[in-house]
Amino acid sequence: TPRYVTTGIEGPLVERPYFRDGGKKYAFKIREETELFGSASSATFVFRKDEGSQLKITKSAFKPDVPFEAERLEEYEAAARKLLPQDAKTVLLVAVREDPHRMNEWTSYAFEFEYFLFRKPVKQSVTFLNFDEKQQIVLSLITPQKKFLKGKSDVHRILNSLYVVTPESEQEAKVG
């Protein structure tokens, strides 16, 4: 079950889902047609209007000090392939992208795959993103092939809305 915080950082008080990392709370915006499911180790966003497209965010087994360099990319690709559905057929690696999410001084690398899942064409992007100096996260977007660009846009919007909830902004909510 996702957790929510009431914050006034954007002006009027609003409820935002958040996750906790150490002593920090990171809140973000989602559209009302997006369902959010959470656990201790992941967050899954289901984009209801996009035929079952979903984004899963997990912690990476890699640390930010494992560079995105040629000699290490095979390890990253192997890790990305492990996130593909077991029933995926005719898997093709169609793109490898450096820094697909250019914001917040993050560095990242994405592997894009196309395959068939139960005879339907699917596209999946697995991005390893250095969230901060201590941890790397994995963004796994799975969409019908025809919805892939929309799915990438949804991921970008979620990442772009991410902010640290300060005690001051949360305090406003408690007083207000």
XYZ file of C-alpha atoms in Angstrom:
176
model
C 0.000 0.000 0.000
C 1.479 3.360 -0.966
C 1.980 6.033 1.654
C 0.802 9.603 1.194
C 1.923 12.921 2.598
C 0.028 16.204 2.666
C 2.333 18.970 1.507
C 2.063 22.628 0.637
C 5.221 22.857 -1.461
C 3.234 23.560 -4.630
C 0.926 26.195 -3.138
C -2.366 24.710 -1.923
C -2.240 21.641 0.276
C -2.260 18.412 -1.719
C -1.885 14.710 -1.024
C 1.112 13.141 -2.774
C 2.379 9.579 -2.738
C 5.902 9.283 -1.430
C 8.638 6.837 -0.620
C 11.120 7.083 2.188
C 14.858 6.726 1.750
C 16.658 6.985 5.042
C 15.475 10.193 6.670
C 14.166 11.732 3.426
C 10.689 11.564 1.945
C 10.473 11.806 -1.845
C 7.024 12.764 -3.100
C 5.786 12.837 -6.686
C 2.681 13.533 -8.734
C 0.642 10.947 -10.550
C -2.409 11.350 -12.724
C -5.719 10.085 -11.418
C -5.833 7.384 -14.116
C -2.584 5.957 -12.727
C -2.765 3.264 -10.060
C 0.118 2.941 -7.637
C 1.094 -0.227 -5.803
C 3.977 -0.328 -3.377
C 5.995 -2.693 -1.272
C 9.115 -2.378 0.832
C 11.274 -2.988 -2.232
C 9.366 -1.528 -5.201
C 6.726 0.820 -6.558
C 4.563 -0.134 -9.530
C 2.614 2.423 -11.547
C -0.145 1.033 -13.775
C -1.309 3.393 -16.518
C -4.938 2.252 -16.875
C -5.642 4.213 -20.066
C -2.670 2.676 -21.836
C -3.690 -0.964 -22.174
C -1.832 -2.258 -19.153
C 1.349 -0.227 -19.524
C 3.275 -0.207 -16.282
C 6.395 1.161 -14.666
C 8.157 -0.687 -11.857
C 10.834 1.055 -9.797
C 13.202 -1.045 -7.716
C 16.617 -0.688 -6.150
C 19.444 -1.856 -8.365
C 21.939 -4.552 -7.448
C 24.569 -2.168 -8.860
C 25.930 0.858 -7.040
C 26.508 4.262 -8.686
C 30.253 3.614 -8.651
C 29.804 0.831 -11.257
C 30.364 2.984 -14.345
C 28.317 2.947 -17.523
C 31.400 2.091 -19.581
C 31.797 -0.309 -22.482
C 33.415 -3.057 -20.418
C 30.545 -2.986 -17.869
C 27.573 -2.620 -20.243
C 27.368 -6.388 -20.786
C 26.727 -6.790 -17.054
C 24.007 -4.156 -17.176
C 22.422 -5.740 -20.251
C 22.435 -9.173 -18.564
C 20.734 -7.659 -15.509
C 18.165 -5.945 -17.771
C 17.405 -9.231 -19.554
C 16.633 -10.855 -16.193
C 13.755 -8.372 -15.812
C 12.049 -9.504 -19.020
C 8.969 -11.695 -18.572
C 9.739 -15.400 -18.578
C 7.145 -15.929 -21.336
C 8.670 -13.295 -23.672
C 9.234 -14.688 -27.184
C 11.511 -13.456 -29.990
C 13.352 -10.966 -27.768
C 15.312 -8.274 -29.603
C 17.510 -5.586 -28.070
C 16.495 -2.611 -30.226
C 18.249 0.319 -28.524
C 20.772 1.247 -25.873
C 20.478 4.836 -24.658
C 22.806 6.908 -22.523
C 21.110 9.332 -20.120
C 17.501 9.012 -21.336
C 16.315 11.082 -18.345
C 18.428 14.238 -18.389
C 17.395 15.945 -15.169
C 18.616 16.413 -11.603
C 22.194 15.679 -12.713
C 21.301 11.971 -12.859
C 23.292 9.628 -15.043
C 21.588 6.589 -16.488
C 21.623 3.929 -19.161
C 18.608 2.278 -20.780
C 18.150 -0.948 -22.710
C 15.067 -1.202 -24.922
C 13.702 -4.591 -25.923
C 10.909 -5.708 -28.215
C 9.271 -9.096 -27.861
C 5.982 -10.935 -28.050
C 4.091 -11.740 -24.884
C 1.132 -14.035 -25.393
C 1.308 -13.150 -29.111
C 1.069 -9.406 -28.473
C 3.933 -7.063 -29.454
C 5.482 -5.497 -26.363
C 8.277 -3.022 -25.777
C 10.215 -2.817 -22.529
C 12.751 -0.272 -21.401
C 15.023 -1.100 -18.476
C 16.880 1.953 -17.176
C 19.617 1.936 -14.549
C 19.598 5.398 -12.971
C 22.125 6.746 -10.465
C 19.643 8.319 -8.073
C 22.275 9.740 -5.747
C 25.879 9.058 -4.784
C 24.880 5.985 -2.753
C 22.216 4.200 -4.751
C 21.090 3.256 -8.178
C 17.484 2.448 -9.064
C 15.958 0.465 -11.925
C 13.021 1.758 -13.953
C 11.319 -1.004 -15.916
C 8.640 0.231 -18.318
C 6.521 -2.408 -20.088
C 4.011 -1.277 -22.710
C 2.274 -2.473 -25.839
C 4.651 -1.445 -28.651
C 2.222 1.158 -29.989
C 2.054 2.859 -26.532
C 5.801 3.003 -25.892
C 6.348 6.727 -26.560
C 3.377 7.585 -24.340
C 4.793 5.326 -21.635
C 8.196 7.019 -21.831
C 6.424 10.358 -21.476
C 4.594 9.107 -18.369
C 7.889 7.956 -16.816
C 9.505 11.300 -17.560
C 6.565 13.157 -15.995
C 6.771 11.088 -12.791
C 10.534 11.574 -12.513
C 10.241 15.276 -13.268
C 7.687 15.714 -10.455
C 9.889 14.075 -7.818
C 10.830 16.331 -4.905
C 12.081 16.079 -1.328
C 9.367 16.767 1.235
C 10.833 19.221 3.732
C 9.677 19.358 7.347
C 8.470 22.901 6.614
C 6.205 21.859 3.752
C 4.827 18.955 5.762
C 4.394 21.156 8.842
C 2.260 23.556 6.789
C -0.046 20.666 6.047
C -0.374 19.731 9.733
C -1.131 23.311 10.809
C -3.362 24.136 7.798
